[in-house]
mmCIF file of C-alpha atoms in Angstrom:
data_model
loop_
_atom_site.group_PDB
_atom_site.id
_atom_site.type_symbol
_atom_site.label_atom_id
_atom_site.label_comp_id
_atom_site.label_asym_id
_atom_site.label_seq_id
_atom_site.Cartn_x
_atom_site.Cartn_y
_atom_site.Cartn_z
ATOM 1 C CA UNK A 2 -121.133 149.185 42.825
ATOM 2 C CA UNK A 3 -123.662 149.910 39.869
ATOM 3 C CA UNK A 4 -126.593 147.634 39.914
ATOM 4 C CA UNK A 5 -127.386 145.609 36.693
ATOM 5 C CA UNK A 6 -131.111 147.111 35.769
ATOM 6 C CA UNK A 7 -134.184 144.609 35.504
ATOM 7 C CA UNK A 8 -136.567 144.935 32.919
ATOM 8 C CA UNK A 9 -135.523 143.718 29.028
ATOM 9 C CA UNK A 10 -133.578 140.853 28.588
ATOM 10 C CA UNK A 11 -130.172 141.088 26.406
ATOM 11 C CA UNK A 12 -130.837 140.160 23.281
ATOM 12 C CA UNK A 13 -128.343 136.782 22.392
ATOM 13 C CA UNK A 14 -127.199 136.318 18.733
ATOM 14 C CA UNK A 15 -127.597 133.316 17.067
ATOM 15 C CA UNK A 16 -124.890 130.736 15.859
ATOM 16 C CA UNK A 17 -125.744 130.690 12.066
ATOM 17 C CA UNK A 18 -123.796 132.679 10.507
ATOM 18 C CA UNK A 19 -125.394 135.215 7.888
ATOM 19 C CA UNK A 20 -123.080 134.585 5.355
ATOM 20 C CA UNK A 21 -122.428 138.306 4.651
ATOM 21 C CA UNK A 22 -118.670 137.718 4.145
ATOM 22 C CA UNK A 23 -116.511 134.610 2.991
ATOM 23 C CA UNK A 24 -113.248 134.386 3.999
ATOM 24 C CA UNK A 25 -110.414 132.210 3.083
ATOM 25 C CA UNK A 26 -107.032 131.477 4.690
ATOM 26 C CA UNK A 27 -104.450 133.387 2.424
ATOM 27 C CA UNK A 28 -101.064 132.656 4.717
ATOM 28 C CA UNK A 29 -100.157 131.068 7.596
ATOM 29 C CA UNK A 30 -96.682 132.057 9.105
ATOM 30 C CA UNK A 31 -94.399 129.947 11.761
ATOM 31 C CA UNK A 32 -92.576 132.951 13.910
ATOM 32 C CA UNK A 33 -91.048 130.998 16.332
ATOM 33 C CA UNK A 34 -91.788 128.184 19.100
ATOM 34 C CA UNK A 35 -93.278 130.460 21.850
ATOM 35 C CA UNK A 36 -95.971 131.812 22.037
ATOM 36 C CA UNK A 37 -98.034 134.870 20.275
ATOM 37 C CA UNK A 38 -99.903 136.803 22.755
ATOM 38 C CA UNK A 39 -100.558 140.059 20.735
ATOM 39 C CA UNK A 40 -101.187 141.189 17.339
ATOM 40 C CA UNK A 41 -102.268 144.665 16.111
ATOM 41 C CA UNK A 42 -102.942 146.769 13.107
ATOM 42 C CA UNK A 43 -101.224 150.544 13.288
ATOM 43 C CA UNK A 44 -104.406 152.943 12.526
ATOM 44 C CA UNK A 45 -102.696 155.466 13.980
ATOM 45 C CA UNK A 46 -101.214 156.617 10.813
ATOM 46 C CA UNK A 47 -102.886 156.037 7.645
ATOM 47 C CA UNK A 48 -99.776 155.537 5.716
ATOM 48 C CA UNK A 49 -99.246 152.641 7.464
ATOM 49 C CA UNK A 50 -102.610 150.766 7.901
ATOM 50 C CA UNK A 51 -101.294 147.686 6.319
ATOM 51 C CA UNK A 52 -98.292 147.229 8.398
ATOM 52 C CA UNK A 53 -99.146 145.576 12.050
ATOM 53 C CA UNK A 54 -97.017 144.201 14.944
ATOM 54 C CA UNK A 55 -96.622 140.775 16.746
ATOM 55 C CA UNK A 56 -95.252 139.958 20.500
ATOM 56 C CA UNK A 57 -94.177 136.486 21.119
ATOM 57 C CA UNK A 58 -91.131 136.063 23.832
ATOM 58 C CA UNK A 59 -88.522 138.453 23.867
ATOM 59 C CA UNK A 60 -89.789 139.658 20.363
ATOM 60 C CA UNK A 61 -91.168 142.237 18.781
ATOM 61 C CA UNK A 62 -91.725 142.085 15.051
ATOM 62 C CA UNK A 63 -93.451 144.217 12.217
ATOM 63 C CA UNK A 64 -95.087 143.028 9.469
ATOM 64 C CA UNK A 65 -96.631 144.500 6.579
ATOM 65 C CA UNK A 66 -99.936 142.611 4.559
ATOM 66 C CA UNK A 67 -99.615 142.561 1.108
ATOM 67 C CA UNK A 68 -101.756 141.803 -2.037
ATOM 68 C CA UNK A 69 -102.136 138.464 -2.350
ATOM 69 C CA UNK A 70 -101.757 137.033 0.908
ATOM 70 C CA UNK A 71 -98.112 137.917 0.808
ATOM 71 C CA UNK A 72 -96.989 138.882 4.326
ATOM 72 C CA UNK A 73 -93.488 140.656 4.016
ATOM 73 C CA UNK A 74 -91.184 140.875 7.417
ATOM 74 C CA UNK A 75 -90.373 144.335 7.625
ATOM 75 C CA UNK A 76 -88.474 144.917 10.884
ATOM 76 C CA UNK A 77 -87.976 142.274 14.218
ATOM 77 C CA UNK A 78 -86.604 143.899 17.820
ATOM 78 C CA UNK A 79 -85.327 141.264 20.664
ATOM 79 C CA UNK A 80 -85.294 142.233 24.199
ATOM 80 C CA UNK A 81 -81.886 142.480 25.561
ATOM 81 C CA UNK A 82 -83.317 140.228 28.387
ATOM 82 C CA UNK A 83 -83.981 136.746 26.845
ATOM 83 C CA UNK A 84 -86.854 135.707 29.978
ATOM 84 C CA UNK A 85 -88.616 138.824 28.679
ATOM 85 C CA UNK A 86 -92.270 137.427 27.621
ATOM 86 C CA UNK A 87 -94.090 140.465 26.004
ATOM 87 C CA UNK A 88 -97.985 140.368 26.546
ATOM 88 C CA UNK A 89 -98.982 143.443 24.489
ATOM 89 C CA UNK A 90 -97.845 145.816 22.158
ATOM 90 C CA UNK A 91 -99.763 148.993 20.553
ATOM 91 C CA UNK A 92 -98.667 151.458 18.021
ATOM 92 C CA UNK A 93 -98.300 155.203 18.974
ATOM 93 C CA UNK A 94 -96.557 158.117 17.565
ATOM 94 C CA UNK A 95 -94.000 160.991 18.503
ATOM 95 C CA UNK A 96 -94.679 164.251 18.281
ATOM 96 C CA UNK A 97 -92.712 164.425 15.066
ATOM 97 C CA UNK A 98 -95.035 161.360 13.577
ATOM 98 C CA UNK A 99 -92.564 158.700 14.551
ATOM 99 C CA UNK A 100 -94.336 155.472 14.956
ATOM 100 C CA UNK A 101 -92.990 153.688 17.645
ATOM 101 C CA UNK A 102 -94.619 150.890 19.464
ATOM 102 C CA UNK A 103 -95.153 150.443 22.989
ATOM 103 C CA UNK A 104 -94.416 146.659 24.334
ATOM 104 C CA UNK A 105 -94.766 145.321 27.743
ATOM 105 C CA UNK A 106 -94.515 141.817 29.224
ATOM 106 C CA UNK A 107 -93.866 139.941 32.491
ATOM 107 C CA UNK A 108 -90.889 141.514 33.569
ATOM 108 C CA UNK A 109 -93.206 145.388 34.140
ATOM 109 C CA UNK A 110 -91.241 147.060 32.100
ATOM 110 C CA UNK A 111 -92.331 148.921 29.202
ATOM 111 C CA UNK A 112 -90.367 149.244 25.850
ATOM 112 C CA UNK A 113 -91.093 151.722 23.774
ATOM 113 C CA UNK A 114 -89.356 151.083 20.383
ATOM 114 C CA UNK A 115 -88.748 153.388 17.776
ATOM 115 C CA UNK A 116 -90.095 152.067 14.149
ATOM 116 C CA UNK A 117 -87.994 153.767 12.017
ATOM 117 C CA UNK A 118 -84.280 152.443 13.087
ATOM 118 C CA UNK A 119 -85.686 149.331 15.749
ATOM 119 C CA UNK A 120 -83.800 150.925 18.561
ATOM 120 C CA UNK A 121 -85.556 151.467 21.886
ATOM 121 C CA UNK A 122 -86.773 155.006 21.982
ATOM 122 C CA UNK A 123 -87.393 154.876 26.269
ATOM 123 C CA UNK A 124 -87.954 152.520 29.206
ATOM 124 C CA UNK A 125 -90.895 152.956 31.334
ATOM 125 C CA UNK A 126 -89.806 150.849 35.156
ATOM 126 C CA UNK A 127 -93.156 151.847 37.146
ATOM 127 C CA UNK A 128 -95.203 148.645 37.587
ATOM 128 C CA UNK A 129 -94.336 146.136 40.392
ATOM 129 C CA UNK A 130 -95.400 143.352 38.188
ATOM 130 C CA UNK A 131 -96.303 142.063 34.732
ATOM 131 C CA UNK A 132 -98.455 144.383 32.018
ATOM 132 C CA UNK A 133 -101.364 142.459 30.940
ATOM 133 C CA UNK A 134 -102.148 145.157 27.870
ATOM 134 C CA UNK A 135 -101.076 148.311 26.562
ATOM 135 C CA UNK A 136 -103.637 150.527 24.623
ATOM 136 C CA UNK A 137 -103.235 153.700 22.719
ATOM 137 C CA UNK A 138 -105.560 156.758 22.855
ATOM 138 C CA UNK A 139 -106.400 157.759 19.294
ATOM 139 C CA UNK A 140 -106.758 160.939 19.869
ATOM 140 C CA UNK A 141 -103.625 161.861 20.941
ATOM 141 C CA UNK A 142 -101.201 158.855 20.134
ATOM 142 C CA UNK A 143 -98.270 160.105 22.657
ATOM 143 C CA UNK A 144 -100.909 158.781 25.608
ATOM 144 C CA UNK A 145 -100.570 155.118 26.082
ATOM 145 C CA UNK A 146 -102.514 153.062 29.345
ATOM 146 C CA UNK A 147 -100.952 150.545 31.092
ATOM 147 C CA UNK A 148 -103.033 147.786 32.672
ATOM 148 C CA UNK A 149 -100.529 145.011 35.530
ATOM 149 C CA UNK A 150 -100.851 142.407 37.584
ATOM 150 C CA UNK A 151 -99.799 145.002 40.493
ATOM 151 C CA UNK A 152 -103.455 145.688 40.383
ATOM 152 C CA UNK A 153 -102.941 149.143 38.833
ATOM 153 C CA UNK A 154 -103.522 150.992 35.184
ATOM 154 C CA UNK A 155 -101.082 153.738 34.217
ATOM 155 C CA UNK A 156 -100.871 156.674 32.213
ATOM 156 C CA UNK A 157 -97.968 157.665 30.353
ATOM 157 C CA UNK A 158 -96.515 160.357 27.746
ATOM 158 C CA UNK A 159 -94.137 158.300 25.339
ATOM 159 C CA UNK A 160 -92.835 161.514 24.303
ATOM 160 C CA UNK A 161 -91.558 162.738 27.386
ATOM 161 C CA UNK A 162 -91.380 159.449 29.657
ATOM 162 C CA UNK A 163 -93.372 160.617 32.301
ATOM 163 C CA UNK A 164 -96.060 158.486 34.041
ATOM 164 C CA UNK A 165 -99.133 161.456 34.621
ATOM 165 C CA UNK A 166 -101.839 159.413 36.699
ATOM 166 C CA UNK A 167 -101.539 156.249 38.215
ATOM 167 C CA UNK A 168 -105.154 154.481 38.343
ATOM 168 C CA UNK A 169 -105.489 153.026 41.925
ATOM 169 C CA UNK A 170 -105.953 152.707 45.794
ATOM 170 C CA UNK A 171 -109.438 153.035 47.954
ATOM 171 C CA UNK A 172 -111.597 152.179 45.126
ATOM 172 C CA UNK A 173 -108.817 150.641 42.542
ATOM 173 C CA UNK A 174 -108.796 146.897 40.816
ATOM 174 C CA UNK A 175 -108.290 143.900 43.974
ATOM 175 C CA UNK A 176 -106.608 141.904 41.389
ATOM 176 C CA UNK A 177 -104.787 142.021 38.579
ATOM 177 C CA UNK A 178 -105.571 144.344 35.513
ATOM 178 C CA UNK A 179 -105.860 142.286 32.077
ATOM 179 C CA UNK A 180 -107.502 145.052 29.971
ATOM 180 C CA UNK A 181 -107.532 148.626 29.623
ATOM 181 C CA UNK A 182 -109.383 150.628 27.352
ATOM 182 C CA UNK A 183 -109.390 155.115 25.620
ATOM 183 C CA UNK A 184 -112.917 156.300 25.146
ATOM 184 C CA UNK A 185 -113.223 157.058 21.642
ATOM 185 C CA UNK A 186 -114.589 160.520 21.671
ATOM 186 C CA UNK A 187 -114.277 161.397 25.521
ATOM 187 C CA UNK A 188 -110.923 162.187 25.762
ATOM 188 C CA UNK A 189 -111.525 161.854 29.695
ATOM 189 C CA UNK A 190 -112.722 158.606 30.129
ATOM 190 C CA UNK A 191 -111.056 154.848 30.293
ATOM 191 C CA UNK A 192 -112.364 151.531 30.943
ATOM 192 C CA UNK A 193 -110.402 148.773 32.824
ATOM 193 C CA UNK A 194 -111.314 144.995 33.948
ATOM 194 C CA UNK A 195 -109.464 142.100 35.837
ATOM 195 C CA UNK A 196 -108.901 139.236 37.831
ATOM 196 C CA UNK A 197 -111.483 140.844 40.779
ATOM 197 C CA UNK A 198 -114.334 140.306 38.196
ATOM 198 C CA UNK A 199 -115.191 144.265 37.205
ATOM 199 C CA UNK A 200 -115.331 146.575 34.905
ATOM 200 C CA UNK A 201 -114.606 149.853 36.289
ATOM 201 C CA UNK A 202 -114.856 153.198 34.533
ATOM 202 C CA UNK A 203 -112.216 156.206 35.076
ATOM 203 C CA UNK A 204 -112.430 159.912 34.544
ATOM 204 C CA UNK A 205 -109.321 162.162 33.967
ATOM 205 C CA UNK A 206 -111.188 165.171 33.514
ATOM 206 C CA UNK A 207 -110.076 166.823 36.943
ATOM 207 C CA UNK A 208 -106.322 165.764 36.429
ATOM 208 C CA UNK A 209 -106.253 166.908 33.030
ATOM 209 C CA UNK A 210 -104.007 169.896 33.575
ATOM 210 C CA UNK A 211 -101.494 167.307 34.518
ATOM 211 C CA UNK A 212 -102.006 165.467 31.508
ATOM 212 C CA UNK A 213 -101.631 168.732 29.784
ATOM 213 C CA UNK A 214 -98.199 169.423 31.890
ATOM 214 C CA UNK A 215 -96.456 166.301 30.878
ATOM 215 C CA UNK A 216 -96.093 167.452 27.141
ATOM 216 C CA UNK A 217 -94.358 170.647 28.224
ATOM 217 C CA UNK A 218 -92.278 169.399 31.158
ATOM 218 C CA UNK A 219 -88.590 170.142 30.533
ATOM 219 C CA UNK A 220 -87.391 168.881 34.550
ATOM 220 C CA UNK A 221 -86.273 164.876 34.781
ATOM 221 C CA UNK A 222 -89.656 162.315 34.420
ATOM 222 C CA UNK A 223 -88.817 161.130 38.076
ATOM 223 C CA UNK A 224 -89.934 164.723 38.978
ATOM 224 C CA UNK A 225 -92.830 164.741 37.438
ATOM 225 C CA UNK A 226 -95.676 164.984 40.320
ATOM 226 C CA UNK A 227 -97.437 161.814 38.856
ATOM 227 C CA UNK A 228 -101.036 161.410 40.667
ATOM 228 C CA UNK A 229 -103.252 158.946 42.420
ATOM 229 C CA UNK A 230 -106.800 158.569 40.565
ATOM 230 C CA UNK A 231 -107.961 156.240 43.402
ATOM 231 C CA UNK A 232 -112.107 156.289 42.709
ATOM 232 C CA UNK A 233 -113.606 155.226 39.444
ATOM 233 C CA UNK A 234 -117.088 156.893 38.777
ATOM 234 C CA UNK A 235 -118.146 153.378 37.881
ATOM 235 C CA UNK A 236 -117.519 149.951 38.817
ATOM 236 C CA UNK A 237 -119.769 146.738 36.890
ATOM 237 C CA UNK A 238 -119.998 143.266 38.307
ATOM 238 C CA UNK A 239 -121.225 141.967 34.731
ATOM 239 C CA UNK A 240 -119.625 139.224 34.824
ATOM 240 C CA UNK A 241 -119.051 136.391 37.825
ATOM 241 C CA UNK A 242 -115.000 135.449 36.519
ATOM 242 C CA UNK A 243 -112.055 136.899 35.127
ATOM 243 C CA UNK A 244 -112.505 140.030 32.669
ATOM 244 C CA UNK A 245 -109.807 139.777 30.371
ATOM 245 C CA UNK A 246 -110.978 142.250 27.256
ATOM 246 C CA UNK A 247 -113.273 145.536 27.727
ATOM 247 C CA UNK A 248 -113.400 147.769 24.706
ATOM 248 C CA UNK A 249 -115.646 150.660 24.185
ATOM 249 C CA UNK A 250 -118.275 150.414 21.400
ATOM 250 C CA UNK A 251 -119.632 154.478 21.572
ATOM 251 C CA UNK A 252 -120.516 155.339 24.671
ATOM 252 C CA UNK A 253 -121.326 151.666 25.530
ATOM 253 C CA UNK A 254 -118.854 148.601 26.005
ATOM 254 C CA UNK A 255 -117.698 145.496 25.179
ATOM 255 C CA UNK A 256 -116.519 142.738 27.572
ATOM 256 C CA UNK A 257 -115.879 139.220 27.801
ATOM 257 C CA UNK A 258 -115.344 136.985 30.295
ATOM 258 C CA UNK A 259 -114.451 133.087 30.233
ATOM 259 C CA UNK A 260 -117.936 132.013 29.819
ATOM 260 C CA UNK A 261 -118.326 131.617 25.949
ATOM 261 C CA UNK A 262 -119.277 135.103 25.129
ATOM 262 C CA UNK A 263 -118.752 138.530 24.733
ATOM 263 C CA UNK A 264 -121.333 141.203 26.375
ATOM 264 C CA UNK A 265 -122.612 144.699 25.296
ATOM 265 C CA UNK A 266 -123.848 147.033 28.252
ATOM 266 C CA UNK A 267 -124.808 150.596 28.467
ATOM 267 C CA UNK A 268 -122.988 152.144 31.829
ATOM 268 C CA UNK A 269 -125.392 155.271 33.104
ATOM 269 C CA UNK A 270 -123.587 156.953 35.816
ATOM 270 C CA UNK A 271 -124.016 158.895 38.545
ATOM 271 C CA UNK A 272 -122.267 162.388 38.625
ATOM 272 C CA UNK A 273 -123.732 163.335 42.123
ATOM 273 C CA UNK A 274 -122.290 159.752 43.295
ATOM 274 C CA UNK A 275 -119.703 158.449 41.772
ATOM 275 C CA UNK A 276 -119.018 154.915 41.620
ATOM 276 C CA UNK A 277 -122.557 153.979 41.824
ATOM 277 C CA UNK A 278 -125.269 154.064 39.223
ATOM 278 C CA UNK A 279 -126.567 151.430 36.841
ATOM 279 C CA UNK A 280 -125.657 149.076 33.934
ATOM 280 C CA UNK A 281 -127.909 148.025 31.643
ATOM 281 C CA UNK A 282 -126.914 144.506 29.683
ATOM 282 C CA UNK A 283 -128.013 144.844 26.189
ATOM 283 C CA UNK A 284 -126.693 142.271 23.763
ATOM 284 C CA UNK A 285 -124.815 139.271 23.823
ATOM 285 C CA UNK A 286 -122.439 137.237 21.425
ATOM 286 C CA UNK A 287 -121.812 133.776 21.438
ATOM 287 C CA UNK A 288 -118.448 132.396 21.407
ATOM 288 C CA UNK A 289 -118.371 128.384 21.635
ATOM 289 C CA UNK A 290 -115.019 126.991 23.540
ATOM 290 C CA UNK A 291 -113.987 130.444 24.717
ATOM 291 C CA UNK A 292 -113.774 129.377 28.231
ATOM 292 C CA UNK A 293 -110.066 130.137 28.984
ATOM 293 C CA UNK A 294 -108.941 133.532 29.561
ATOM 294 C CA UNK A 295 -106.118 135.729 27.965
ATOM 295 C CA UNK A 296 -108.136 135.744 24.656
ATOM 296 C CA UNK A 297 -108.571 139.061 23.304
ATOM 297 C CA UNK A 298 -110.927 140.608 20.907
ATOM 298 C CA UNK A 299 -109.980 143.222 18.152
ATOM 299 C CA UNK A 300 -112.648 145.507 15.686
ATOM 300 C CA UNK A 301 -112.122 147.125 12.568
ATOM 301 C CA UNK A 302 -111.224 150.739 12.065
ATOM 302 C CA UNK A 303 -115.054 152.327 12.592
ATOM 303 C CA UNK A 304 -116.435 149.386 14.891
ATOM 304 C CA UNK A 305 -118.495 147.486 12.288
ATOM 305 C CA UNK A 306 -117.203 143.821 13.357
ATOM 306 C CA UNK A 307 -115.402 142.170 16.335
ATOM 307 C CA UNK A 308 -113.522 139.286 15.595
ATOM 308 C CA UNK A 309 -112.667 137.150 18.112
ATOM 309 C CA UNK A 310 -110.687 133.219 18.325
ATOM 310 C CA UNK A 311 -111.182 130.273 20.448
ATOM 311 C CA UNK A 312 -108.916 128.098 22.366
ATOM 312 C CA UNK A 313 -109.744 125.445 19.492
ATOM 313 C CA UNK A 314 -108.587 127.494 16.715
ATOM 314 C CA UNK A 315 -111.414 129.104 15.114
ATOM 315 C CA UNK A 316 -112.481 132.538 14.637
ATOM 316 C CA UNK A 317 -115.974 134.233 15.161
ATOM 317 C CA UNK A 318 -116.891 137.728 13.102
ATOM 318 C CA UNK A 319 -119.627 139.271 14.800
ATOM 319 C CA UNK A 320 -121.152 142.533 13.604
ATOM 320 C CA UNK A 321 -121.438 145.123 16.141
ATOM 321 C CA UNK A 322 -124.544 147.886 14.687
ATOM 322 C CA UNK A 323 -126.942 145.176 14.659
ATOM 323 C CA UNK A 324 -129.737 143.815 17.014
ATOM 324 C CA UNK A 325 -130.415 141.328 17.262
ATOM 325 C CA UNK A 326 -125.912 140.218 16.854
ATOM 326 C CA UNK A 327 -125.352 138.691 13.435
ATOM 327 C CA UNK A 328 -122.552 136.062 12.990
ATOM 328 C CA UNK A 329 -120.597 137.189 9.661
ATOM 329 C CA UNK A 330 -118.710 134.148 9.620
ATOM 330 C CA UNK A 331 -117.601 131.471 11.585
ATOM 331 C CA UNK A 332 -113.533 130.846 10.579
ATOM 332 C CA UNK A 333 -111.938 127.273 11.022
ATOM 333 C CA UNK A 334 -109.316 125.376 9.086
ATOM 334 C CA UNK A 335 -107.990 121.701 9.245
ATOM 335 C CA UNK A 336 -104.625 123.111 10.535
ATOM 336 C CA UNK A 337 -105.460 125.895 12.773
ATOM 337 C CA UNK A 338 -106.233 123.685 16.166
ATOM 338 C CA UNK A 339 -104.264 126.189 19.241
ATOM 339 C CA UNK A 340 -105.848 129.001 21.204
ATOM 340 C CA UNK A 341 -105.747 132.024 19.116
ATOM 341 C CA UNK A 342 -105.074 134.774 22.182
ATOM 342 C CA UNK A 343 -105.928 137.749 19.790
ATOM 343 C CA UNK A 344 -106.660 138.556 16.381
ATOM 344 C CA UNK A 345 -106.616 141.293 14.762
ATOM 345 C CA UNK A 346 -108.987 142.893 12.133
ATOM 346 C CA UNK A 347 -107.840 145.204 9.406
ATOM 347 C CA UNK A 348 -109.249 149.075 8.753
ATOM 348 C CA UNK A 349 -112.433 147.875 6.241
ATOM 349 C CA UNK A 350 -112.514 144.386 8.317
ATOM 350 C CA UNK A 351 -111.149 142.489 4.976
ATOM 351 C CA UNK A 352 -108.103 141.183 6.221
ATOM 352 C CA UNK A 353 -108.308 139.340 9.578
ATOM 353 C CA UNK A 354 -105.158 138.001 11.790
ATOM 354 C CA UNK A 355 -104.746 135.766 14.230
ATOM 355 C CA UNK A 356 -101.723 135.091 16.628
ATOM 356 C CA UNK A 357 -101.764 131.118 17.938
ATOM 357 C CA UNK A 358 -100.348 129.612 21.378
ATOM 358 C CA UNK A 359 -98.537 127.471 18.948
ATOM 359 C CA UNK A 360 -96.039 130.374 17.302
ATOM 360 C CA UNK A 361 -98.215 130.281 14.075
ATOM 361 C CA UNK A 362 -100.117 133.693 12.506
ATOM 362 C CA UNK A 363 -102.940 133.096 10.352
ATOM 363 C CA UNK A 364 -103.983 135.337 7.710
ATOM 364 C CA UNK A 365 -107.524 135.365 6.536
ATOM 365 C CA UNK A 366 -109.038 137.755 3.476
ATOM 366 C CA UNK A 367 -112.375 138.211 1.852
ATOM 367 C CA UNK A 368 -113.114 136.238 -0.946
ATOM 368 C CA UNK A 369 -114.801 138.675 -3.655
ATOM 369 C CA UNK A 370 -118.134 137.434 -4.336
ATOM 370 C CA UNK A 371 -119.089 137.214 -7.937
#
């Protein structure tokens, strides 16, 4: 277990927001009664960085933002099983460029839907229980993670089906997974937190032939000789409850608990000892009435800003290259009063979603500032 360093003191930003950006609420959409868990830009292709994707029950459904505030429907997919309740959903690609977007819920199974003609492109069965979150790595959009409540994390190829590594065992999660996170520039490296309170950090590099393998394998995916990564080279007690969001800022990270904040810590590792080392809290961000968990954070395309919503409705933009944090804006309106479980920032950070308990999306834009 890595100990948490004495010495400085994180640095906690302040409440008042700096007033660097207005925002104003452009549109506000009703998709249904139940509720929105997920909502998410594709920057996975740049000819689509407008367009994003919403999960709420057994549905699946694309929009795209346009000028204006004008939010066009461009494409909805419902789950041939109607007590399907899809948690997550992340864009990827095919080889070919396809989009498609990966979808997962409470019944463990993973859809992976085809963009172009709505139809469901493969099935991942693998997890004995629900997937909490579904991420895509960047730098090779056929890789998707899988994060359950069967206390594991997953690798897949959603070009060939095949689940490569399966993250668990001796030194795995004790509880469920709720977030799973790529490395941006270390293609070997994920981050993944739960219900047993950690953060613990995973490295591919010694299975990465297998990774390799599973873009060339031509025998069925069931034969695919899918490994056990069963010790992290990391594991972080930052927080004392539930971790339901870790995302990597650089070679630090960003995690959030129930306790009204968000947290930035540098992990130093230990190659001679893996698992062990030390963690070194640096910065933290204030999130008032963020105390129940499921609520997700979301950055734009180069990290400049996390956005993140409340259980009362409101949104908080934090920038993320600053010390101490500076609060861009603090978002609330009359209306907007359920937990917003994620939102959703565009590629500059001018647009900024957010998917409500209550059914509703809310789209917020910069106002232009004479």
């Amino acid at each position: 277990m890595a100990k948490i360093t004495l010495g400085c003191e994180p640095v906690i930003g302040s409440l008042i927001p700096s007033k660097k950006r207005d925002y104003r609420v452009t549109n506000r959409l009703q998709e249904g009664k139940r509720p929105i868990y997920a909502v998410i830009f594709n920057f996975i292709d740049s000819r689509y960085y407008n367009v994003f994707a919403t999960v709420g029950g057994n549905r699946v459904t694309v929009y795209q933002c346009l000028e204006g505030g004008v939010i066009a429907v461009l494409q909805s997919y419902i789950d041939e099983d109607k007590d399907e309740s899809f948690y997550t959903v992340s864009w990827a690609c095919d080889a070919d460029g396809t989009p498609l977007l990966v979808a997962g819920g409470i019944n463990g199974i993973i859809r992976v839907i085809d963009a172009g003609n709505e139809k469901i492109h493969k099935s991942f069965v693998g997890h004995g229980d629900s997937v909490n979150e579904i991420r895509t790595q960047a730098l090779r959009p056929s890789l998707v993670l899988s994060a359950s409540k069967d206390e594991s994390v997953r690798l897949w190829n959603v070009q060939t089906g095949i689940c490569i590594l399966i993250f668990a065992g001796a030194g795995g999660h004790r509880n469920e997974v709720l977030s799973v996170d790529f490395h941006p520039s270390d293609i070997y490296r994920i981050a993944s937190c739960g219900m047993d309170n950690t953060v613990k950090i995973w490295s591919m590099k010694e299975f990465w032939t297998y990774v390799e393998r599973s873009f060339t394998w031509e025998g069925s995916p069931s034969q695919f000789p899918t490994k056990y990564v069963q010790f992290p080279v990391l594991i972080a007690s930052i927080h004392t409850n539930y971790v339901d969001c870790n995302r990597w800022l650089g070679d630090f990270i960003l995690s959030k608990s129930v306790d009204n904040e968000f947290v930035l810590w540098e992990p130093k590792m230990k190659e001679q000892s893996p698992g062990e080392g030390t963690v070194d809290i640096l910065q933290k961000y204030p999130v008032p009435e963020c105390d129940i968990w499921f609520i997700k954070l979301s950055c734009d395309f180069h990290y400049n800003a996390a956005a993140i919503g409340n259980r009362e409705g409101k949104i908080f933009v934090w920038e993320l290259q600053t010390s101490p944090p500076s609060l861009i804006a603090r978002l609330s309106h009359v209306q907007s009063k359920s937990p917003i479980r994620q939102t959703a920032m565009s590629f500059d950070g001018s647009t900024i979603l957010s998917c409500c308990e209550d059914g509703t999306i809310w789209r917020w834009d910069t106002v232009a500032t004479s």
